[in-house]
């Protein structure tokens, strides 16, 4: 099996343009939507708005007003590269990466969970972990470093695949190998893998996928299930199956947020796919895989908080505008809800500050943010309430708003202007505002985003347990033991009053 031919649009090193990004997706990948093979995602109506949005953001890297924030000069290649690919070595470089990610995610209202800014930081993590990979398997660290540099110098849009298919989570893959991706053969060209991965967000719109193990991995699985690698998404035998698009509807509502920011989620099927040896980073070492999971995601967890803060800010701004538009912004209970949402956004900001304050130098010399595990648990816990606040304020108005065609109809428009206006807000402006609120909270896109917030950080129960197990209680426990070990003095006798 030969290697896939790269898209001619990716032949040039340096920053991508939107035009080259669009062209690069027509690379012969085996991509399916609704039972049909898609040959040009950028030109297909189901994907075009999301591709155009990513292309617009990529073009911003070339804008003189944003170039210094969104890009950096790589001393090794001499090229200007995307800021997300910069390995931070100082606190200022880490904070600049944060400011760059804030710009990216503000542009998408915090809706792009797998933005290029996020995924580039995982490539930085793989680069950082290269020494440990090399110690475990000679050549693997060099492979990881070469892959990182390939992605950075070509400004690749990446996806990653961790989860196993939901077949029977109570069973063990050792007994039923189809439950997890596995190595079925090793030969002089590389390893051959068979199986599936879910849920690969952004895969239809990305160039490459990084495959590694999720935190649910257990040692019981056996060595053949332990493998880290990266491949172009047009690799022979790699099949991408898309879910139903969330940004379109046939009845007038344009769903602009869902159309622009629907990243797509996909199943990846590996039909005996050959992974060349120079794309294999880790093989048959479960302990190292568990160690590496936290290491390579140190920066992405930090950038994930940047993204979530922007989502909370978008929910807060929308909720405030909705409250003002219908005259409930002065109600005490509404102000309390808005204050709660503002508190969530501010606490997320503080979590980012704490990650910087606890930053540490890794064994490869990079500055990694401090542990964000507790912040990730908290974010998943409050995600539902953040959405519910906007729902409570908008109430039934979220369910019934006129479409653009309704607003243009001469028979309907007088009634809409009279009965569907707001306080100091016309029917047209109010309907668009409420439809935005519905997209963020209630329609298929909004529900997907809400589910994403709950699941993408991993199993919440497992994360809480892991947080408990590694939290240092030694000091308080010792003080309490000393307190319990000290005899309690007998109370002084009560003097009887004989008066």
Coordinates of C-alpha atoms in Angstrom, one line a residue:
X1 CA 0.0 0.0 0.0
X2 CA 1.5 3.3 -1.0
X3 CA 1.3 6.5 0.9
X4 CA -1.4 9.0 0.0
X5 CA -0.5 11.9 -2.2
X6 CA -0.6 15.2 -0.4
X7 CA -2.9 17.9 -1.8
X8 CA -1.1 20.3 -4.1
X9 CA -2.5 23.1 -1.9
X10 CA -0.3 21.8 0.9
X11 CA 2.9 21.7 -1.1
X12 CA 4.0 25.2 0.1
X13 CA 5.4 25.7 3.6
X14 CA 4.2 28.5 5.8
X15 CA 0.8 29.9 6.8
X16 CA -2.2 28.6 5.0
X17 CA -4.6 31.0 3.2
X18 CA -8.3 30.4 3.1
X19 CA -8.1 29.7 -0.6
X20 CA -5.4 27.0 -0.2
X21 CA -7.3 25.5 2.8
X22 CA -10.4 25.1 0.7
X23 CA -8.5 23.5 -2.1
X24 CA -6.6 21.2 0.2
X25 CA -9.7 19.3 1.3
X26 CA -10.2 17.8 -2.1
X27 CA -7.5 15.2 -1.5
X28 CA -9.2 11.9 -2.4
X29 CA -10.2 11.0 1.1
X30 CA -12.9 8.4 1.6
X31 CA -15.6 10.7 3.2
X32 CA -19.3 9.7 3.5
X33 CA -22.4 11.7 4.4
X34 CA -25.9 10.2 4.3
X35 CA -24.8 7.2 2.3
X36 CA -23.0 9.3 -0.4
X37 CA -19.3 9.8 -0.9
X38 CA -18.2 13.4 -0.8
X39 CA -15.2 14.3 -2.9
X40 CA -15.0 18.0 -2.2
X41 CA -16.0 19.0 1.3
X42 CA -15.4 22.7 0.7
X43 CA -17.8 22.7 -2.2
X44 CA -20.6 20.6 -0.5
X45 CA -23.5 22.6 0.9
X46 CA -23.4 20.6 4.2
X47 CA -19.8 21.6 4.9
X48 CA -19.3 24.9 2.9
X49 CA -20.3 27.4 5.6
X50 CA -18.0 25.7 8.2
X51 CA -15.1 25.5 5.8
X52 CA -15.6 29.2 4.8
X53 CA -15.5 30.2 8.5
X54 CA -12.3 28.3 9.1
X55 CA -10.9 29.8 5.9
X56 CA -11.8 33.3 7.1
X57 CA -10.0 32.7 10.4
X58 CA -6.9 31.3 8.6
X59 CA -6.8 34.5 6.4
X60 CA -6.8 36.6 9.6
X61 CA -3.2 35.3 10.2
X62 CA -2.1 37.3 7.1
X63 CA -3.9 40.5 8.2
X64 CA -1.3 43.1 9.3
X65 CA -3.5 44.1 12.2
X66 CA -3.4 40.6 13.7
X67 CA -0.2 39.1 12.3
X68 CA 2.0 39.7 15.3
X69 CA -0.6 38.1 17.7
X70 CA -1.6 35.1 15.6
X71 CA 1.8 34.2 14.2
X72 CA 5.4 33.9 15.2
X73 CA 8.8 33.6 13.5
X74 CA 10.2 30.1 13.8
X75 CA 14.0 30.4 14.2
X76 CA 14.6 26.9 12.8
X77 CA 12.7 27.1 9.6
X78 CA 12.8 30.9 9.2
X79 CA 9.0 30.8 8.5
X80 CA 6.2 32.7 10.1
X81 CA 3.9 30.0 11.6
X82 CA 0.6 29.9 13.5
X83 CA 1.0 31.0 17.1
X84 CA -0.7 27.8 18.3
X85 CA 2.3 25.8 17.1
X86 CA 4.8 27.8 19.1
X87 CA 6.4 25.8 22.0
X88 CA 6.3 28.2 24.9
X89 CA 9.5 28.5 26.9
X90 CA 8.7 31.6 29.0
X91 CA 5.7 32.9 30.8
X92 CA 5.3 35.7 28.3
X93 CA 5.2 33.2 25.4
X94 CA 2.6 31.2 27.3
X95 CA 0.5 34.2 27.8
X96 CA 0.9 35.3 24.2
X97 CA -0.4 31.9 23.2
X98 CA -3.4 32.5 25.5
X99 CA -4.1 35.9 23.9
X100 CA -3.9 34.4 20.4
X101 CA -6.3 31.7 21.4
X102 CA -8.6 34.3 22.9
X103 CA -8.7 36.0 19.6
X104 CA -9.5 32.8 17.7
X105 CA -12.2 31.7 20.1
X106 CA -13.8 35.2 20.3
X107 CA -14.2 35.1 16.5
X108 CA -16.2 31.9 16.9
X109 CA -18.1 32.8 20.0
X110 CA -16.4 29.9 21.8
X111 CA -18.2 27.4 19.6
X112 CA -15.1 25.8 18.0
X113 CA -14.0 23.1 20.4
X114 CA -11.5 21.7 17.9
X115 CA -10.2 24.9 16.5
X116 CA -6.7 25.0 14.9
X117 CA -5.6 26.9 17.9
X118 CA -6.6 24.0 20.2
X119 CA -5.3 21.2 18.1
X120 CA -1.9 22.8 17.4
X121 CA -1.3 22.9 21.2
X122 CA -1.7 19.1 21.2
X123 CA 1.0 18.8 18.5
X124 CA 3.2 21.0 20.8
X125 CA 2.5 18.4 23.6
X126 CA 3.6 15.5 21.4
X127 CA 6.8 17.5 20.6
X128 CA 7.3 18.1 24.3
X129 CA 6.9 14.4 25.1
X130 CA 9.4 13.2 22.4
X131 CA 12.2 12.4 24.8
X132 CA 10.1 9.9 26.8
X133 CA 8.8 8.4 23.6
X134 CA 12.4 8.0 22.4
X135 CA 13.5 6.3 25.6
X136 CA 10.8 3.8 25.2
X137 CA 11.3 3.0 21.6
X138 CA 14.3 4.3 19.6
X139 CA 13.2 6.4 16.7
X140 CA 9.7 7.1 18.1
X141 CA 10.7 10.5 19.6
X142 CA 12.3 11.6 16.3
X143 CA 9.0 10.5 14.6
X144 CA 7.0 12.7 17.0
X145 CA 9.2 15.7 16.5
X146 CA 9.2 15.3 12.7
X147 CA 5.4 15.1 12.7
X148 CA 5.1 18.2 14.8
X149 CA 7.4 20.2 12.5
X150 CA 5.5 18.9 9.4
X151 CA 2.2 20.1 10.9
X152 CA 3.6 23.4 12.1
X153 CA 5.5 24.4 8.9
X154 CA 2.5 23.5 6.7
X155 CA -0.1 25.0 9.0
X156 CA -2.1 21.8 9.0
X157 CA -5.6 21.7 10.5
X158 CA -5.7 18.7 12.8
X159 CA -8.2 16.4 14.5
X160 CA -7.6 13.7 17.1
X161 CA -9.3 10.4 17.8
X162 CA -9.4 8.9 21.3
X163 CA -12.7 7.2 22.1
X164 CA -13.6 3.6 21.3
X165 CA -16.9 2.6 19.6
X166 CA -19.9 2.2 21.9
X167 CA -20.6 -1.5 21.3
X168 CA -20.5 -3.1 24.8
X169 CA -18.7 -1.0 27.4
X170 CA -19.1 -3.8 29.9
X171 CA -17.0 -6.2 27.9
X172 CA -13.2 -6.4 27.5
X173 CA -11.5 -5.9 24.1
X174 CA -9.3 -8.8 24.8
X175 CA -12.4 -11.0 24.5
X176 CA -13.9 -9.0 21.6
X177 CA -11.2 -7.2 19.6
X178 CA -13.7 -5.1 17.7
X179 CA -14.3 -3.1 20.8
X180 CA -11.1 -1.1 20.4
X181 CA -8.6 -0.2 17.7
X182 CA -5.8 -2.7 17.5
X183 CA -2.6 -3.6 15.8
X184 CA -3.1 -6.7 13.6
X185 CA 0.3 -6.9 11.9
X186 CA 3.8 -5.5 11.9
X187 CA 5.8 -5.5 8.7
X188 CA 8.7 -3.7 7.1
X189 CA 6.5 -0.8 6.1
X190 CA 4.9 -0.2 9.4
X191 CA 2.0 -1.4 11.6
X192 CA -1.4 -2.4 10.3
X193 CA -4.4 -1.3 12.4
X194 CA -8.0 -2.4 12.4
X195 CA -11.0 -1.0 14.2
X196 CA -12.8 2.3 14.7
X197 CA -12.6 5.5 16.7
X198 CA -15.2 7.9 17.9
X199 CA -15.9 10.8 18.2
X200 CA -13.5 12.5 15.8
X201 CA -14.6 16.1 15.8
X202 CA -13.5 18.2 12.8
X203 CA -12.2 15.1 10.9
X204 CA -14.1 16.0 7.6
X205 CA -12.5 19.5 7.7
X206 CA -9.0 18.5 8.9
X207 CA -5.9 17.4 7.1
X208 CA -4.5 14.8 9.6
X209 CA -5.7 12.9 12.6
X210 CA -3.7 12.1 15.7
X211 CA -4.8 8.7 17.2
X212 CA -4.0 7.9 20.8
X213 CA -5.7 6.3 23.9
X214 CA -8.4 7.9 26.0
X215 CA -8.2 8.0 29.8
X216 CA -10.6 5.0 30.0
X217 CA -7.7 2.7 28.8
X218 CA -7.0 -0.1 31.2
X219 CA -4.0 -2.5 31.4
X220 CA -6.4 -5.4 30.8
X221 CA -6.6 -4.6 27.2
X222 CA -3.3 -6.0 26.2
X223 CA -0.4 -4.6 24.2
X224 CA -2.0 -4.8 20.8
X225 CA -4.4 -2.1 21.7
X226 CA -1.7 0.4 22.7
X227 CA -0.6 2.5 19.8
X228 CA -0.1 6.2 19.1
X229 CA 0.2 7.5 15.5
X230 CA -0.8 10.2 13.1
X231 CA -2.1 9.9 9.5
X232 CA -3.4 12.1 6.7
X233 CA -7.2 11.7 6.4
X234 CA -6.8 10.6 2.8
X235 CA -4.8 7.5 3.8
X236 CA -6.0 4.4 1.9
X237 CA -8.3 2.2 4.0
X238 CA -9.3 5.1 6.3
X239 CA -13.0 5.8 6.1
X240 CA -14.7 8.9 7.6
X241 CA -18.4 8.7 8.3
X242 CA -20.1 12.0 9.1
X243 CA -23.1 12.6 11.3
X244 CA -26.1 14.6 10.2
X245 CA -25.2 18.3 9.6
X246 CA -26.7 20.6 12.2
X247 CA -26.6 24.0 10.5
X248 CA -29.4 23.7 7.9
X249 CA -33.2 23.5 7.8
X250 CA -35.7 23.7 5.0
X251 CA -38.2 26.0 6.6
X252 CA -36.7 29.5 6.5
X253 CA -34.5 29.7 9.6
X254 CA -31.0 30.1 8.3
X255 CA -29.2 28.9 11.5
X256 CA -26.1 31.0 10.8
X257 CA -24.4 30.0 14.0
X258 CA -24.9 26.3 13.5
X259 CA -23.9 26.5 9.8
X260 CA -20.7 28.5 10.4
X261 CA -19.5 26.7 13.5
X262 CA -20.7 23.1 13.1
X263 CA -17.3 21.3 13.3
X264 CA -18.8 18.0 12.3
X265 CA -18.3 14.8 14.3
X266 CA -17.3 11.6 12.6
X267 CA -16.6 7.9 13.0
X268 CA -13.3 6.7 11.7
X269 CA -13.1 3.2 10.4
X270 CA -9.6 1.7 9.9
X271 CA -9.9 -1.0 7.3
X272 CA -6.5 -2.7 7.8
X273 CA -4.7 0.7 7.5
X274 CA -1.0 0.7 7.2
X275 CA 0.7 3.2 9.5
X276 CA 4.3 3.9 8.2
X277 CA 6.9 3.4 10.9
X278 CA 7.9 7.0 10.8
X279 CA 4.3 7.9 11.9
X280 CA 4.3 5.6 14.9
X281 CA 5.0 7.4 18.1
X282 CA 4.2 4.8 20.8
X283 CA 3.6 1.0 20.6
X284 CA 2.7 -1.6 23.2
X285 CA 3.5 0.5 26.3
X286 CA 0.3 1.1 28.3
X287 CA 2.1 2.7 31.3
X288 CA 3.8 5.3 29.0
X289 CA 0.5 5.9 27.2
X290 CA -1.2 6.8 30.5
X291 CA 1.6 9.0 31.5
X292 CA 1.7 10.7 28.1
X293 CA -2.1 11.5 28.0
X294 CA -1.8 14.3 30.6
X295 CA 1.6 15.5 29.3
X296 CA 0.6 16.0 25.6
X297 CA -2.7 17.6 26.6
X298 CA -1.2 20.1 29.1
X299 CA -1.5 23.0 26.7
X300 CA -4.8 21.9 25.1
X301 CA -6.5 21.8 28.5
X302 CA -5.4 25.3 29.1
X303 CA -6.5 26.5 25.6
X304 CA -9.8 24.6 26.2
X305 CA -10.5 26.9 29.2
X306 CA -9.9 29.9 26.9
X307 CA -12.5 28.5 24.5
X308 CA -15.0 27.8 27.3
X309 CA -14.6 31.3 28.7
X310 CA -15.6 32.7 25.3
X311 CA -18.6 30.4 25.2
X312 CA -19.7 31.6 28.6
X313 CA -19.2 35.2 27.6
X314 CA -21.3 34.6 24.5
X315 CA -24.1 33.1 26.6
X316 CA -23.9 36.0 29.0
X317 CA -24.1 38.7 26.3
X318 CA -27.0 36.9 24.6
X319 CA -28.9 36.4 27.8
X320 CA -28.4 40.1 28.7
X321 CA -29.6 41.3 25.3
X322 CA -32.6 39.0 25.5
X323 CA -33.5 40.3 29.0
X324 CA -33.2 43.9 27.9
X325 CA -35.3 43.2 24.7
X326 CA -38.3 42.1 26.7
X327 CA -37.9 44.4 29.7
X328 CA -37.0 41.8 32.4
X329 CA -33.4 43.0 32.9
X330 CA -34.5 44.9 36.0
X331 CA -36.1 41.9 37.6
X332 CA -34.2 40.7 40.7
X333 CA -34.3 37.0 39.8
X334 CA -33.0 37.7 36.3
X335 CA -30.2 39.9 37.6
X336 CA -29.3 37.1 39.9
X337 CA -29.1 34.6 37.0
X338 CA -27.0 37.0 35.0
X339 CA -24.7 37.5 37.9
X340 CA -24.3 33.8 38.3
X341 CA -23.4 33.5 34.6
X342 CA -21.0 36.4 34.9
X343 CA -19.4 34.7 37.9
X344 CA -18.9 31.5 35.8
X345 CA -17.1 33.6 33.1
X346 CA -14.9 35.3 35.7
X347 CA -14.0 32.1 37.5
X348 CA -12.9 30.6 34.2
X349 CA -10.6 33.6 33.8
X350 CA -9.2 32.9 37.3
X351 CA -8.6 29.3 36.4
X352 CA -6.4 30.4 33.5
X353 CA -4.5 32.8 35.7
X354 CA -3.9 29.9 38.2
X355 CA -2.7 27.6 35.4
X356 CA -0.1 30.3 34.5
X357 CA 0.9 30.9 38.1
X358 CA 1.5 27.1 38.5
X359 CA 3.3 26.7 35.2
X360 CA 6.3 24.4 35.3
X361 CA 9.2 23.6 33.0
X362 CA 9.1 20.2 31.5
X363 CA 12.0 17.8 30.9
X364 CA 12.2 19.1 27.3
X365 CA 12.5 22.7 28.5
X366 CA 9.0 24.0 27.6
X367 CA 6.8 25.9 30.0
X368 CA 3.6 23.9 30.6
X369 CA 0.5 25.3 32.3
X370 CA -0.3 24.0 35.8
X371 CA -2.8 21.2 36.3
X372 CA -6.3 22.2 35.2
X373 CA -8.1 18.9 36.3
X374 CA -10.3 20.6 38.9
X375 CA -11.2 23.3 36.5
X376 CA -12.2 20.8 33.9
X377 CA -14.5 19.0 36.4
X378 CA -16.1 22.3 37.4
X379 CA -16.6 23.4 33.8
X380 CA -18.6 20.2 33.1
X381 CA -20.6 20.6 36.3
X382 CA -21.8 24.1 35.5
X383 CA -22.2 23.7 31.7
X384 CA -25.9 22.8 32.0
X385 CA -26.8 25.7 34.4
X386 CA -25.0 28.2 32.1
X387 CA -27.3 27.1 29.2
X388 CA -30.4 26.9 31.5
X389 CA -30.0 30.6 32.5
X390 CA -30.4 31.7 28.9
X391 CA -33.3 29.3 28.5
X392 CA -35.1 30.7 31.6
X393 CA -34.7 34.3 30.5
X394 CA -35.9 33.7 27.0
X395 CA -38.6 31.3 28.1
X396 CA -41.3 30.5 25.6
X397 CA -40.0 33.3 23.3
X398 CA -37.2 30.9 22.3
X399 CA -39.8 28.6 20.7
X400 CA -41.7 31.0 18.5
X401 CA -40.0 33.5 16.3
X402 CA -40.7 34.5 12.7
X403 CA -38.4 33.5 9.9
X404 CA -36.8 36.0 7.5
X405 CA -39.5 35.0 4.9
X406 CA -42.2 35.7 7.5
X407 CA -40.8 39.1 8.1
X408 CA -40.8 39.8 4.4
X409 CA -44.4 38.8 3.9
X410 CA -46.7 41.9 3.5
X411 CA -49.7 40.3 5.1
X412 CA -47.7 39.1 8.2
X413 CA -45.4 42.0 8.7
X414 CA -47.8 44.5 10.3
X415 CA -48.9 41.8 12.9
X416 CA -45.2 41.0 13.6
X417 CA -44.3 44.6 14.1
X418 CA -47.2 45.0 16.5
X419 CA -47.2 41.8 18.5
X420 CA -43.7 40.3 18.2
X421 CA -41.6 43.4 18.9
X422 CA -39.7 44.0 22.1
X423 CA -39.1 46.9 24.5
X424 CA -37.4 49.5 22.3
X425 CA -36.6 46.6 19.9
X426 CA -38.2 46.0 16.5
X427 CA -39.6 42.6 15.5
X428 CA -36.8 42.0 13.0
X429 CA -34.0 42.6 15.5
X430 CA -35.8 40.7 18.3
X431 CA -36.5 37.7 16.1
X432 CA -32.8 37.4 15.1
X433 CA -31.7 37.8 18.7
X434 CA -34.1 35.1 19.9
X435 CA -33.2 32.7 17.1
X436 CA -29.5 33.1 18.1
X437 CA -30.5 32.2 21.7
X438 CA -32.3 29.2 20.3
X439 CA -29.3 28.1 18.3
X440 CA -27.0 28.4 21.4
X441 CA -29.3 26.4 23.7
X442 CA -32.2 24.6 22.0
X443 CA -31.9 23.4 18.4
X444 CA -29.8 20.5 17.2
X445 CA -26.6 22.6 17.1
X446 CA -27.2 24.0 20.6
X447 CA -28.0 20.6 22.1
X448 CA -24.8 19.2 20.4
X449 CA -22.7 22.0 21.9
X450 CA -24.2 21.3 25.4
X451 CA -23.5 17.6 25.1
X452 CA -20.0 18.4 23.9
X453 CA -19.3 20.4 27.1
X454 CA -20.4 17.5 29.2
X455 CA -18.5 14.7 27.5
X456 CA -15.4 16.1 25.8
X457 CA -13.4 16.5 29.0
X458 CA -13.9 12.8 29.6
X459 CA -16.1 10.8 32.0
X460 CA -17.0 13.2 34.8
X461 CA -17.2 10.5 37.5
X462 CA -13.8 9.1 36.6
X463 CA -12.3 12.7 36.6
X464 CA -13.7 13.4 40.1
X465 CA -12.3 10.1 41.4
X466 CA -8.9 10.8 39.8
X467 CA -8.9 14.3 41.3
X468 CA -9.7 12.8 44.8
X469 CA -7.0 10.1 44.5
X470 CA -4.2 12.5 43.6
X471 CA -5.2 15.5 45.8
X472 CA -2.6 16.0 48.6
X473 CA -4.4 15.6 51.9
X474 CA -1.2 14.7 53.9
X475 CA -1.0 18.0 55.9
X476 CA -4.7 18.2 57.1
X477 CA -4.8 14.4 57.7
X478 CA -1.8 14.6 59.9
X479 CA -3.1 17.6 61.9
X480 CA -6.4 15.8 62.4
X481 CA -4.6 12.6 63.5
X482 CA -2.7 14.7 66.1
X483 CA -5.9 16.2 67.3
X484 CA -7.6 12.9 67.6
X485 CA -4.5 11.4 69.3
X486 CA -4.4 14.1 72.0
X487 CA -6.4 13.1 75.2
X488 CA -9.3 15.3 75.8
X489 CA -9.0 16.9 79.2
X490 CA -11.7 16.1 81.6
X491 CA -14.1 19.0 82.2
X492 CA -13.6 21.0 85.4
X493 CA -16.1 19.9 88.1
X494 CA -19.1 22.1 88.4
X495 CA -19.3 23.8 91.7
X496 CA -22.6 23.3 93.4
X497 CA -24.3 26.4 94.5
X498 CA -25.3 25.8 98.2
X499 CA -26.6 29.3 98.8

